[in-house]
């Protein structure tokens, strides 16, 4: 922190305002614009397009069968786990026996995980609860 920054912080502190020092590793763009460091921000853009589309088709199937967003009403963890285990077993059996998959078991597993994660959200578990910066 520079001397100028120390003086500014002391000035604002007199009025009960705490100023946090700027991160030293802000990103600076060619235009001169700055943004804070994004080392600890989530990367939803890293979810693969192929996976998102396959999962999207599973959600479409469910929307056509049960109505769009039906899953948002919630289901118990026990029900989600039973389904998740069934789909994992079907995937493993087909894979190990060289049998072609007859439905998208992997997307169904993601769906079961999503149900449980939404239940955790309802229980108050913050989105970054399990994230530990390196």
C-alpha atoms as a PDB file:
ATOM      1  CA  UNK A   1       0.000   0.000   0.000  1.00  0.00           C
ATOM      2  CA  UNK A   2       1.362   3.397  -0.945  1.00  0.00           C
ATOM      3  CA  UNK A   3       1.678   6.323   1.449  1.00  0.00           C
ATOM      4  CA  UNK A   4      -1.143   8.102  -0.418  1.00  0.00           C
ATOM      5  CA  UNK A   5      -3.438   5.088   0.075  1.00  0.00           C
ATOM      6  CA  UNK A   6      -2.585   5.025   3.801  1.00  0.00           C
ATOM      7  CA  UNK A   7      -3.473   8.708   4.161  1.00  0.00           C
ATOM      8  CA  UNK A   8      -6.763   8.224   2.283  1.00  0.00           C
ATOM      9  CA  UNK A   9      -7.717   5.234   4.467  1.00  0.00           C
ATOM     10  CA  UNK A  10      -6.934   7.219   7.635  1.00  0.00           C
ATOM     11  CA  UNK A  11      -9.030  10.154   6.377  1.00  0.00           C
ATOM     12  CA  UNK A  12     -12.080   7.996   5.691  1.00  0.00           C
ATOM     13  CA  UNK A  13     -11.615   6.038   8.945  1.00  0.00           C
ATOM     14  CA  UNK A  14     -12.143   9.300  10.887  1.00  0.00           C
ATOM     15  CA  UNK A  15     -15.691   9.315   9.471  1.00  0.00           C
ATOM     16  CA  UNK A  16     -16.298   5.658  10.278  1.00  0.00           C
ATOM     17  CA  UNK A  17     -15.734   4.461   6.714  1.00  0.00           C
ATOM     18  CA  UNK A  18     -13.427   1.498   6.204  1.00  0.00           C
ATOM     19  CA  UNK A  19     -11.698   1.420   2.814  1.00  0.00           C
ATOM     20  CA  UNK A  20     -10.310  -1.920   1.734  1.00  0.00           C
ATOM     21  CA  UNK A  21      -7.030  -1.716  -0.182  1.00  0.00           C
ATOM     22  CA  UNK A  22      -7.311  -2.546  -3.883  1.00  0.00           C
ATOM     23  CA  UNK A  23      -6.070  -5.952  -4.870  1.00  0.00           C
ATOM     24  CA  UNK A  24      -2.546  -5.729  -6.182  1.00  0.00           C
ATOM     25  CA  UNK A  25      -3.281  -8.118  -9.018  1.00  0.00           C
ATOM     26  CA  UNK A  26      -6.222  -6.378 -10.671  1.00  0.00           C
ATOM     27  CA  UNK A  27      -6.636  -7.188 -14.319  1.00  0.00           C
ATOM     28  CA  UNK A  28      -5.802  -4.181 -16.497  1.00  0.00           C
ATOM     29  CA  UNK A  29      -7.013  -4.204 -20.092  1.00  0.00           C
ATOM     30  CA  UNK A  30      -5.478  -2.508 -23.138  1.00  0.00           C
ATOM     31  CA  UNK A  31      -8.130   0.222 -22.828  1.00  0.00           C
ATOM     32  CA  UNK A  32      -6.901   1.023 -19.313  1.00  0.00           C
ATOM     33  CA  UNK A  33     -10.089  -0.370 -17.755  1.00  0.00           C
ATOM     34  CA  UNK A  34      -9.583  -2.493 -14.644  1.00  0.00           C
ATOM     35  CA  UNK A  35     -11.393  -5.386 -13.041  1.00  0.00           C
ATOM     36  CA  UNK A  36     -10.679  -7.225  -9.855  1.00  0.00           C
ATOM     37  CA  UNK A  37      -8.842 -10.515  -9.834  1.00  0.00           C
ATOM     38  CA  UNK A  38     -11.120 -13.441 -10.714  1.00  0.00           C
ATOM     39  CA  UNK A  39      -9.044 -16.255  -9.204  1.00  0.00           C
ATOM     40  CA  UNK A  40     -11.804 -17.279  -6.767  1.00  0.00           C
ATOM     41  CA  UNK A  41     -14.874 -16.742  -8.949  1.00  0.00           C
ATOM     42  CA  UNK A  42     -16.852 -19.691 -10.310  1.00  0.00           C
ATOM     43  CA  UNK A  43     -16.389 -20.829 -13.911  1.00  0.00           C
ATOM     44  CA  UNK A  44     -19.878 -21.709 -15.218  1.00  0.00           C
ATOM     45  CA  UNK A  45     -18.618 -20.957 -18.725  1.00  0.00           C
ATOM     46  CA  UNK A  46     -16.384 -24.028 -18.401  1.00  0.00           C
ATOM     47  CA  UNK A  47     -19.369 -26.361 -18.413  1.00  0.00           C
ATOM     48  CA  UNK A  48     -18.911 -28.120 -21.718  1.00  0.00           C
ATOM     49  CA  UNK A  49     -21.418 -27.267 -24.465  1.00  0.00           C
ATOM     50  CA  UNK A  50     -21.886 -30.941 -25.401  1.00  0.00           C
ATOM     51  CA  UNK A  51     -22.717 -31.844 -21.792  1.00  0.00           C
ATOM     52  CA  UNK A  52     -25.067 -28.848 -21.423  1.00  0.00           C
ATOM     53  CA  UNK A  53     -26.956 -29.808 -24.576  1.00  0.00           C
ATOM     54  CA  UNK A  54     -27.287 -33.474 -23.618  1.00  0.00           C
ATOM     55  CA  UNK A  55     -28.542 -32.477 -20.193  1.00  0.00           C
ATOM     56  CA  UNK A  56     -30.821 -29.908 -21.814  1.00  0.00           C
ATOM     57  CA  UNK A  57     -32.450 -32.657 -23.871  1.00  0.00           C
ATOM     58  CA  UNK A  58     -33.097 -34.635 -20.690  1.00  0.00           C
ATOM     59  CA  UNK A  59     -34.706 -31.543 -19.155  1.00  0.00           C
ATOM     60  CA  UNK A  60     -36.760 -31.057 -22.338  1.00  0.00           C
ATOM     61  CA  UNK A  61     -38.000 -34.645 -22.104  1.00  0.00           C
ATOM     62  CA  UNK A  62     -39.022 -34.062 -18.490  1.00  0.00           C
ATOM     63  CA  UNK A  63     -40.681 -30.740 -19.367  1.00  0.00           C
ATOM     64  CA  UNK A  64     -42.713 -32.403 -22.116  1.00  0.00           C
ATOM     65  CA  UNK A  65     -43.749 -35.203 -19.776  1.00  0.00           C
ATOM     66  CA  UNK A  66     -44.257 -33.420 -16.427  1.00  0.00           C
ATOM     67  CA  UNK A  67     -44.406 -29.700 -17.380  1.00  0.00           C
ATOM     68  CA  UNK A  68     -41.555 -27.241 -17.585  1.00  0.00           C
ATOM     69  CA  UNK A  69     -39.866 -26.560 -14.225  1.00  0.00           C
ATOM     70  CA  UNK A  70     -41.705 -29.354 -12.412  1.00  0.00           C
ATOM     71  CA  UNK A  71     -38.421 -30.454 -10.790  1.00  0.00           C
ATOM     72  CA  UNK A  72     -38.124 -27.034  -9.113  1.00  0.00           C
ATOM     73  CA  UNK A  73     -40.983 -27.999  -6.803  1.00  0.00           C
ATOM     74  CA  UNK A  74     -38.474 -30.282  -5.080  1.00  0.00           C
ATOM     75  CA  UNK A  75     -38.077 -33.959  -4.345  1.00  0.00           C
ATOM     76  CA  UNK A  76     -36.641 -35.662  -1.258  1.00  0.00           C
ATOM     77  CA  UNK A  77     -32.944 -36.547  -1.266  1.00  0.00           C
ATOM     78  CA  UNK A  78     -33.824 -40.210  -0.730  1.00  0.00           C
ATOM     79  CA  UNK A  79     -35.843 -40.300  -3.969  1.00  0.00           C
ATOM     80  CA  UNK A  80     -33.100 -38.508  -5.891  1.00  0.00           C
ATOM     81  CA  UNK A  81     -30.444 -40.888  -4.526  1.00  0.00           C
ATOM     82  CA  UNK A  82     -32.475 -43.983  -5.412  1.00  0.00           C
ATOM     83  CA  UNK A  83     -32.814 -42.751  -8.981  1.00  0.00           C
ATOM     84  CA  UNK A  84     -29.178 -41.670  -9.161  1.00  0.00           C
ATOM     85  CA  UNK A  85     -27.993 -45.127  -8.031  1.00  0.00           C
ATOM     86  CA  UNK A  86     -30.306 -46.877 -10.514  1.00  0.00           C
ATOM     87  CA  UNK A  87     -28.997 -44.807 -13.425  1.00  0.00           C
ATOM     88  CA  UNK A  88     -25.378 -45.314 -12.376  1.00  0.00           C
ATOM     89  CA  UNK A  89     -25.925 -49.092 -12.135  1.00  0.00           C
ATOM     90  CA  UNK A  90     -27.597 -49.163 -15.581  1.00  0.00           C
ATOM     91  CA  UNK A  91     -24.750 -47.145 -17.089  1.00  0.00           C
ATOM     92  CA  UNK A  92     -22.112 -49.417 -15.507  1.00  0.00           C
ATOM     93  CA  UNK A  93     -23.875 -52.636 -16.540  1.00  0.00           C
ATOM     94  CA  UNK A  94     -24.230 -51.502 -20.135  1.00  0.00           C
ATOM     95  CA  UNK A  95     -20.657 -50.222 -20.259  1.00  0.00           C
ATOM     96  CA  UNK A  96     -19.153 -53.361 -18.718  1.00  0.00           C
ATOM     97  CA  UNK A  97     -21.183 -55.677 -20.973  1.00  0.00           C
ATOM     98  CA  UNK A  98     -20.578 -53.727 -24.157  1.00  0.00           C
ATOM     99  CA  UNK A  99     -24.285 -52.930 -24.446  1.00  0.00           C
ATOM    100  CA  UNK A 100     -25.310 -49.685 -26.129  1.00  0.00           C
ATOM    101  CA  UNK A 101     -26.922 -47.235 -23.716  1.00  0.00           C
ATOM    102  CA  UNK A 102     -30.680 -47.128 -24.304  1.00  0.00           C
ATOM    103  CA  UNK A 103     -31.132 -43.740 -22.625  1.00  0.00           C
ATOM    104  CA  UNK A 104     -28.955 -40.920 -21.310  1.00  0.00           C
ATOM    105  CA  UNK A 105     -28.103 -42.396 -17.918  1.00  0.00           C
ATOM    106  CA  UNK A 106     -25.288 -39.889 -17.321  1.00  0.00           C
ATOM    107  CA  UNK A 107     -27.608 -36.893 -17.770  1.00  0.00           C
ATOM    108  CA  UNK A 108     -30.082 -38.552 -15.417  1.00  0.00           C
ATOM    109  CA  UNK A 109     -27.274 -38.823 -12.829  1.00  0.00           C
ATOM    110  CA  UNK A 110     -26.579 -35.099 -13.212  1.00  0.00           C
ATOM    111  CA  UNK A 111     -30.307 -34.494 -12.706  1.00  0.00           C
ATOM    112  CA  UNK A 112     -30.281 -36.447  -9.429  1.00  0.00           C
ATOM    113  CA  UNK A 113     -27.271 -34.454  -8.238  1.00  0.00           C
ATOM    114  CA  UNK A 114     -29.047 -31.230  -9.176  1.00  0.00           C
ATOM    115  CA  UNK A 115     -32.093 -32.177  -7.097  1.00  0.00           C
ATOM    116  CA  UNK A 116     -29.911 -32.838  -4.057  1.00  0.00           C
ATOM    117  CA  UNK A 117     -27.925 -29.617  -4.567  1.00  0.00           C
ATOM    118  CA  UNK A 118     -31.182 -27.615  -4.761  1.00  0.00           C
ATOM    119  CA  UNK A 119     -32.228 -29.224  -1.469  1.00  0.00           C
ATOM    120  CA  UNK A 120     -28.917 -28.111   0.017  1.00  0.00           C
ATOM    121  CA  UNK A 121     -29.606 -24.591  -1.248  1.00  0.00           C
ATOM    122  CA  UNK A 122     -33.037 -24.647   0.440  1.00  0.00           C
ATOM    123  CA  UNK A 123     -31.312 -25.842   3.631  1.00  0.00           C
ATOM    124  CA  UNK A 124     -29.139 -22.717   3.573  1.00  0.00           C
ATOM    125  CA  UNK A 125     -25.868 -24.096   2.236  1.00  0.00           C
ATOM    126  CA  UNK A 126     -24.193 -21.219   0.386  1.00  0.00           C
ATOM    127  CA  UNK A 127     -23.149 -21.697  -3.209  1.00  0.00           C
ATOM    128  CA  UNK A 128     -19.454 -21.351  -2.267  1.00  0.00           C
ATOM    129  CA  UNK A 129     -19.674 -23.436   0.930  1.00  0.00           C
ATOM    130  CA  UNK A 130     -17.434 -26.215  -0.361  1.00  0.00           C
ATOM    131  CA  UNK A 131     -15.034 -24.001  -2.292  1.00  0.00           C
ATOM    132  CA  UNK A 132     -11.582 -23.717  -0.734  1.00  0.00           C
ATOM    133  CA  UNK A 133      -9.185 -21.358  -2.550  1.00  0.00           C
ATOM    134  CA  UNK A 134      -5.776 -22.831  -3.270  1.00  0.00           C
END
